[in-house]
PDB file of C-alpha atoms in Angstrom:
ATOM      1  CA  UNK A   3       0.000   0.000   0.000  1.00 56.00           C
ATOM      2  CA  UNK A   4       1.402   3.707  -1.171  1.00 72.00           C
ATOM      3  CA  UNK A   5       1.192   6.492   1.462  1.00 76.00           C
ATOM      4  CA  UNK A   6      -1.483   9.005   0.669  1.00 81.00           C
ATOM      5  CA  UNK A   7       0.261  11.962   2.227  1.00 81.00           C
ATOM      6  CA  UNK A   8       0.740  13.160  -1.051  1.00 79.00           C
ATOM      7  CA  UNK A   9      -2.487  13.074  -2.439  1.00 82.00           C
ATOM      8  CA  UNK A  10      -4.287  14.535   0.661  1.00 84.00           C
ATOM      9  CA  UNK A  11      -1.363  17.525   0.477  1.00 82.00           C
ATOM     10  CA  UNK A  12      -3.048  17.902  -2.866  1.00 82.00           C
ATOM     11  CA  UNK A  13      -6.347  17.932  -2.304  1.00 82.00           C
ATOM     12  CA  UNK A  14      -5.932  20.542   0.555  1.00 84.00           C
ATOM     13  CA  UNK A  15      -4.231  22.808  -1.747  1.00 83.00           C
ATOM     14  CA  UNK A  16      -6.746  22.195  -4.350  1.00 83.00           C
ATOM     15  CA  UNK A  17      -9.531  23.175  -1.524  1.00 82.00           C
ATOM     16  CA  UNK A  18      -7.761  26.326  -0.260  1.00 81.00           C
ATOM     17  CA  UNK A  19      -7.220  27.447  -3.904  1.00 82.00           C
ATOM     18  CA  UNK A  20     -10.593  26.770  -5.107  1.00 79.00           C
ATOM     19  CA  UNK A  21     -11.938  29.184  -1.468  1.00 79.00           C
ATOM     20  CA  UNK A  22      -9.521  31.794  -2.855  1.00 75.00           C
ATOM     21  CA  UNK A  23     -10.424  31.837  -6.055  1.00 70.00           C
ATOM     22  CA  UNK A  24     -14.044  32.028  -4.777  1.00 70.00           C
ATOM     23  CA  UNK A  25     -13.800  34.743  -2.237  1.00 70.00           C
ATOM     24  CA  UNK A  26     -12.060  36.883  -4.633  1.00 67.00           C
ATOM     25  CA  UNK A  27     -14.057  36.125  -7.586  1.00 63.00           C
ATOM     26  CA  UNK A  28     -16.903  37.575  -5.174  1.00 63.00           C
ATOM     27  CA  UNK A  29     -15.374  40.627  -3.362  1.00 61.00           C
ATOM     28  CA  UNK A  30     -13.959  41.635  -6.712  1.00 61.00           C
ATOM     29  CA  UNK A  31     -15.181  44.927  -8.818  1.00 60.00           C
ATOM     30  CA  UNK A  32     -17.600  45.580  -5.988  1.00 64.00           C
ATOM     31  CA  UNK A  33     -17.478  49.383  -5.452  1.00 61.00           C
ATOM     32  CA  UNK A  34     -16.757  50.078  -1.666  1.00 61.00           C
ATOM     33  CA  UNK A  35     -15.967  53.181   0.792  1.00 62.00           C
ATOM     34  CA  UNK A  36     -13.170  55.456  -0.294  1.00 56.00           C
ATOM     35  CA  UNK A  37     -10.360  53.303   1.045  1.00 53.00           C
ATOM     36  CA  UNK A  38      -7.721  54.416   3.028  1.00 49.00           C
ATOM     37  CA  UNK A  39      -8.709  57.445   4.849  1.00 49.00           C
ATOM     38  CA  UNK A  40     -11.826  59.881   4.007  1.00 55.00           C
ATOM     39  CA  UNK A  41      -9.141  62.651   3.476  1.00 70.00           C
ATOM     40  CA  UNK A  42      -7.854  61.138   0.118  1.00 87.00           C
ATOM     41  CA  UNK A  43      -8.886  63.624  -3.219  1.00 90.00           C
ATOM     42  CA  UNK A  44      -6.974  63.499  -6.415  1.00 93.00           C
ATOM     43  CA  UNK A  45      -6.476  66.737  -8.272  1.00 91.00           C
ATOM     44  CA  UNK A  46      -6.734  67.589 -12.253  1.00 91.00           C
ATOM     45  CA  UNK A  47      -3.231  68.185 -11.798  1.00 92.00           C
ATOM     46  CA  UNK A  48      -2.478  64.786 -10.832  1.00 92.00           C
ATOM     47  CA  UNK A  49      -4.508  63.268 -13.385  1.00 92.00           C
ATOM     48  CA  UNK A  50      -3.767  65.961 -16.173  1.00 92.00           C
ATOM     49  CA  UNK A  51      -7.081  66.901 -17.056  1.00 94.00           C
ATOM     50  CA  UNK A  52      -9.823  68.716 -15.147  1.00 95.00           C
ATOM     51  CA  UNK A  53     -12.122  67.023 -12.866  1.00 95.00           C
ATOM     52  CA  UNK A  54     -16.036  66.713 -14.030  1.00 95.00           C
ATOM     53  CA  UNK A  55     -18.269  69.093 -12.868  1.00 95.00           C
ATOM     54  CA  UNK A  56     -20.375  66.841 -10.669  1.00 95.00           C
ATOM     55  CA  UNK A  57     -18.061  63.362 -10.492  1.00 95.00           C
ATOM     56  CA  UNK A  58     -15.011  61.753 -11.994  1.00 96.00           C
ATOM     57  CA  UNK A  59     -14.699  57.954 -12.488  1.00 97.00           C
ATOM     58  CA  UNK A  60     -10.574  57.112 -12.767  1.00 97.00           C
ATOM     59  CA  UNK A  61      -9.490  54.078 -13.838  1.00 97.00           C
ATOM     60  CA  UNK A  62      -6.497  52.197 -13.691  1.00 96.00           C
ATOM     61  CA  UNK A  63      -5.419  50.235 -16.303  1.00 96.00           C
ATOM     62  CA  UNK A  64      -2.388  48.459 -17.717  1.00 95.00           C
ATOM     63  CA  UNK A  65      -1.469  46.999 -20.966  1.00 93.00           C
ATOM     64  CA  UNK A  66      -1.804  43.303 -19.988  1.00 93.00           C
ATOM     65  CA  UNK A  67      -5.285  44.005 -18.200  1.00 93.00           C
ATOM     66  CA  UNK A  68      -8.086  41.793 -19.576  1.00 94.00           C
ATOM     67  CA  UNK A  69     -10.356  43.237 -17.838  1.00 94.00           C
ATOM     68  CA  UNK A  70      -9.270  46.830 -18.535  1.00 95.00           C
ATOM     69  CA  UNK A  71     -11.434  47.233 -22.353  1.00 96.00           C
ATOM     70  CA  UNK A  72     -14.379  46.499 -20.975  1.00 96.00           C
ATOM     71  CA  UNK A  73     -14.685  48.425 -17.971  1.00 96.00           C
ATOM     72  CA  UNK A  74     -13.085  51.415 -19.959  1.00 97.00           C
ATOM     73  CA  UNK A  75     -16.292  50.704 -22.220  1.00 97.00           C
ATOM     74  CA  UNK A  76     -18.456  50.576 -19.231  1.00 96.00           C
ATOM     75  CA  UNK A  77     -17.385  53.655 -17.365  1.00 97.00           C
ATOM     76  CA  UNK A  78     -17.067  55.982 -20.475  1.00 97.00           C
ATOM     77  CA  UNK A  79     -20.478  54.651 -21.455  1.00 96.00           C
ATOM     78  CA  UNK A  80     -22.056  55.754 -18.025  1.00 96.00           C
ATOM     79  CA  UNK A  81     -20.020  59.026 -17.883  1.00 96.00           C
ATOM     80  CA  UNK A  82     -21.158  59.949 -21.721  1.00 96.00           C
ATOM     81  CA  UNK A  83     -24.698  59.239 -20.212  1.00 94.00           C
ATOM     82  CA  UNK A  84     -24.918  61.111 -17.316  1.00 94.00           C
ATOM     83  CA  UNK A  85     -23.903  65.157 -17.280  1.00 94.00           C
ATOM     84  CA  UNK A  86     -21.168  66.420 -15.498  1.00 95.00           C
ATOM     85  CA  UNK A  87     -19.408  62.885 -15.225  1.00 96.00           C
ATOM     86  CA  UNK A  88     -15.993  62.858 -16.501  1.00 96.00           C
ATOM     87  CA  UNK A  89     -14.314  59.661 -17.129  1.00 97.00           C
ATOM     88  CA  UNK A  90     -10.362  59.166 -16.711  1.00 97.00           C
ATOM     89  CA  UNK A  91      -7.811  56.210 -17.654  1.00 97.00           C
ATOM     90  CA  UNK A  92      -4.721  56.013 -16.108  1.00 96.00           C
ATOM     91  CA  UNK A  93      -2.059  54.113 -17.251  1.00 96.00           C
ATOM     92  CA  UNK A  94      -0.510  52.365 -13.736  1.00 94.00           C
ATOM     93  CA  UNK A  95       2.393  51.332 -15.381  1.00 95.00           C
ATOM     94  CA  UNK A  96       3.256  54.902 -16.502  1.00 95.00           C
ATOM     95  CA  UNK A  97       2.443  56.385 -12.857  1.00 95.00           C
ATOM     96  CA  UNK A  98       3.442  54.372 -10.535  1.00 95.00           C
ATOM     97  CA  UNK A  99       3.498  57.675  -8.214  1.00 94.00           C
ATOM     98  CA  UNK A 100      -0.133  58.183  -8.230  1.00 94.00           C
ATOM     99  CA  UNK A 101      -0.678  54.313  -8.131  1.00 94.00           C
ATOM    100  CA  UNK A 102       1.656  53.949  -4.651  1.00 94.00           C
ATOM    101  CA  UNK A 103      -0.708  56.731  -2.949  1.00 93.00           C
ATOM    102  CA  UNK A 104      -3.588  55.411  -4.196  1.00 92.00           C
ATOM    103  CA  UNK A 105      -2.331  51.834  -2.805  1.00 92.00           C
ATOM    104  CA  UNK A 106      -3.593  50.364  -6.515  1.00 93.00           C
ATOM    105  CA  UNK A 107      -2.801  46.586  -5.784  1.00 91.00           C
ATOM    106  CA  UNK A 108      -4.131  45.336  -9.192  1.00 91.00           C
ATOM    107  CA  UNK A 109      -6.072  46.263 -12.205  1.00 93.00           C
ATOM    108  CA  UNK A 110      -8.733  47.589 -13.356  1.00 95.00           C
ATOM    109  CA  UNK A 111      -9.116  49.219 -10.042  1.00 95.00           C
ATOM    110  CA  UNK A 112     -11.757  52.446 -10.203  1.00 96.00           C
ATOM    111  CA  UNK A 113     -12.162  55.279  -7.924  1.00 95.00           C
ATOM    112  CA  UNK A 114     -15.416  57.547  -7.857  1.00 95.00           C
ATOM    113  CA  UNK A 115     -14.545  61.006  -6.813  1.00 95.00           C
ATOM    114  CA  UNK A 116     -16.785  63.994  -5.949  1.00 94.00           C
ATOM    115  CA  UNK A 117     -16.413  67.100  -7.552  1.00 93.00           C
ATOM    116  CA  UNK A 118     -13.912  68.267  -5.265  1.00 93.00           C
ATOM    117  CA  UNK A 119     -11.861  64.977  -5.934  1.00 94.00           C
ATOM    118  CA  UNK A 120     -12.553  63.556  -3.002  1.00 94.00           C
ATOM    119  CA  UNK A 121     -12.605  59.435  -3.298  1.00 93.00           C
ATOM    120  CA  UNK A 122     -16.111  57.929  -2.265  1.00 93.00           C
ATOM    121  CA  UNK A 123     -16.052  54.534  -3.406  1.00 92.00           C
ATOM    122  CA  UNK A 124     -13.304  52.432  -4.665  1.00 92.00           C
ATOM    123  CA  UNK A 125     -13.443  49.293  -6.801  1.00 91.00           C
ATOM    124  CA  UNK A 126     -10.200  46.484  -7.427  1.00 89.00           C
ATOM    125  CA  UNK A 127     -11.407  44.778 -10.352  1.00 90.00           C
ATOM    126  CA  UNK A 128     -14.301  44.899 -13.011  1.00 92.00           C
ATOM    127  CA  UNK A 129     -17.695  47.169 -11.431  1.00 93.00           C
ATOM    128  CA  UNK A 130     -21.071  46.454 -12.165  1.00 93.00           C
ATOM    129  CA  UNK A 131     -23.444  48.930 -14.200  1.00 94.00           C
ATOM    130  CA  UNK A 132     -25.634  49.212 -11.612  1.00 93.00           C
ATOM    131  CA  UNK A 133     -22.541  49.662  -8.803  1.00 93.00           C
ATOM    132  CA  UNK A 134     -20.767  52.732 -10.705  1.00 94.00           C
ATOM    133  CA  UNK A 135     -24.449  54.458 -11.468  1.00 94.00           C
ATOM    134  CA  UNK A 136     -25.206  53.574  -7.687  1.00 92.00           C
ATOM    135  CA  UNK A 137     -21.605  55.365  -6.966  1.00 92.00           C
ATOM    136  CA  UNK A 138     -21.904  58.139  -9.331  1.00 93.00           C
ATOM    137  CA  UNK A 139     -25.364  58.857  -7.393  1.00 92.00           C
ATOM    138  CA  UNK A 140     -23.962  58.848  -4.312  1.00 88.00           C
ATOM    139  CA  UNK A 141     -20.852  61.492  -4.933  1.00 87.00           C
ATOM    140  CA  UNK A 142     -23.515  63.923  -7.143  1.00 86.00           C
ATOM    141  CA  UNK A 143     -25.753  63.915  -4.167  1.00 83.00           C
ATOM    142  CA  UNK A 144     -25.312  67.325  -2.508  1.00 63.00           C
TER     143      UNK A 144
END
């Protein structure tokens, strides 16, 4: 008879993996408070162009990113859609200074500002729709 240690080593991996996969599969894209700090605002300066009149979605993207084309369509469709909403790529590659105060960790990762640049919700990964109009409500609402 063979000694299973092996195989059982695998299937815990294989079980911890799959949870992983699952949990982040779930929290991901899912737009949440600001992040780090209420005090965090991004100027036009910082993202070299100015901020919209009533809310700015930013997104981080890099070349290998997926993701990235389809929440670029997804954001610049809601921002054509609603007034006063700017939207903003930002290559992370390319400014890795913004991306370290940010704390970007991966990509697409979208931030919702006011229209003082203020961060109000925060996404690391793909958004919903009906998350970034939700968002976009909540940092118009005076």
């Amino acid at each position: 008879m063979s000694d299973p240690t092996g195989l059982i080593v695998a299937a815990v991996v294989l079980a911890a993996a799959t949870v992983f996969g699952l949990v982040r599969a779930r929290r991901g894209g899912r737009l949440r408070e600001g992040g780090p700090g209420d005090a965090l605002r991004l100027s036009s300066g910082e993202l070299g162009v100015a901020l919209g009149e009533r809310a700015t979605l930013v997104q981080f993207s890099t070349a290998l990113c997926a993701a990235c084309p389809g929440t670029r369509r997804l954001l610049a469709g809601v921002a054509a859609g609603t007034p006063g909403v700017r939207h903003v790529e930002i290559d992370a590659e390319a400014r890795l200074d913004l991306v370290r105060r940010v704390d970007v960790m991966r990509t697409p990762t979208v931030l919702v500002l006011d229209r003082a640049g203020r961060v109000v919700r925060r996404a690391s990964g793909a958004p919903t729709r009906a998350d970034v109009v939700s968002a976009v409500e909540l940092a118009t609402a005076d």
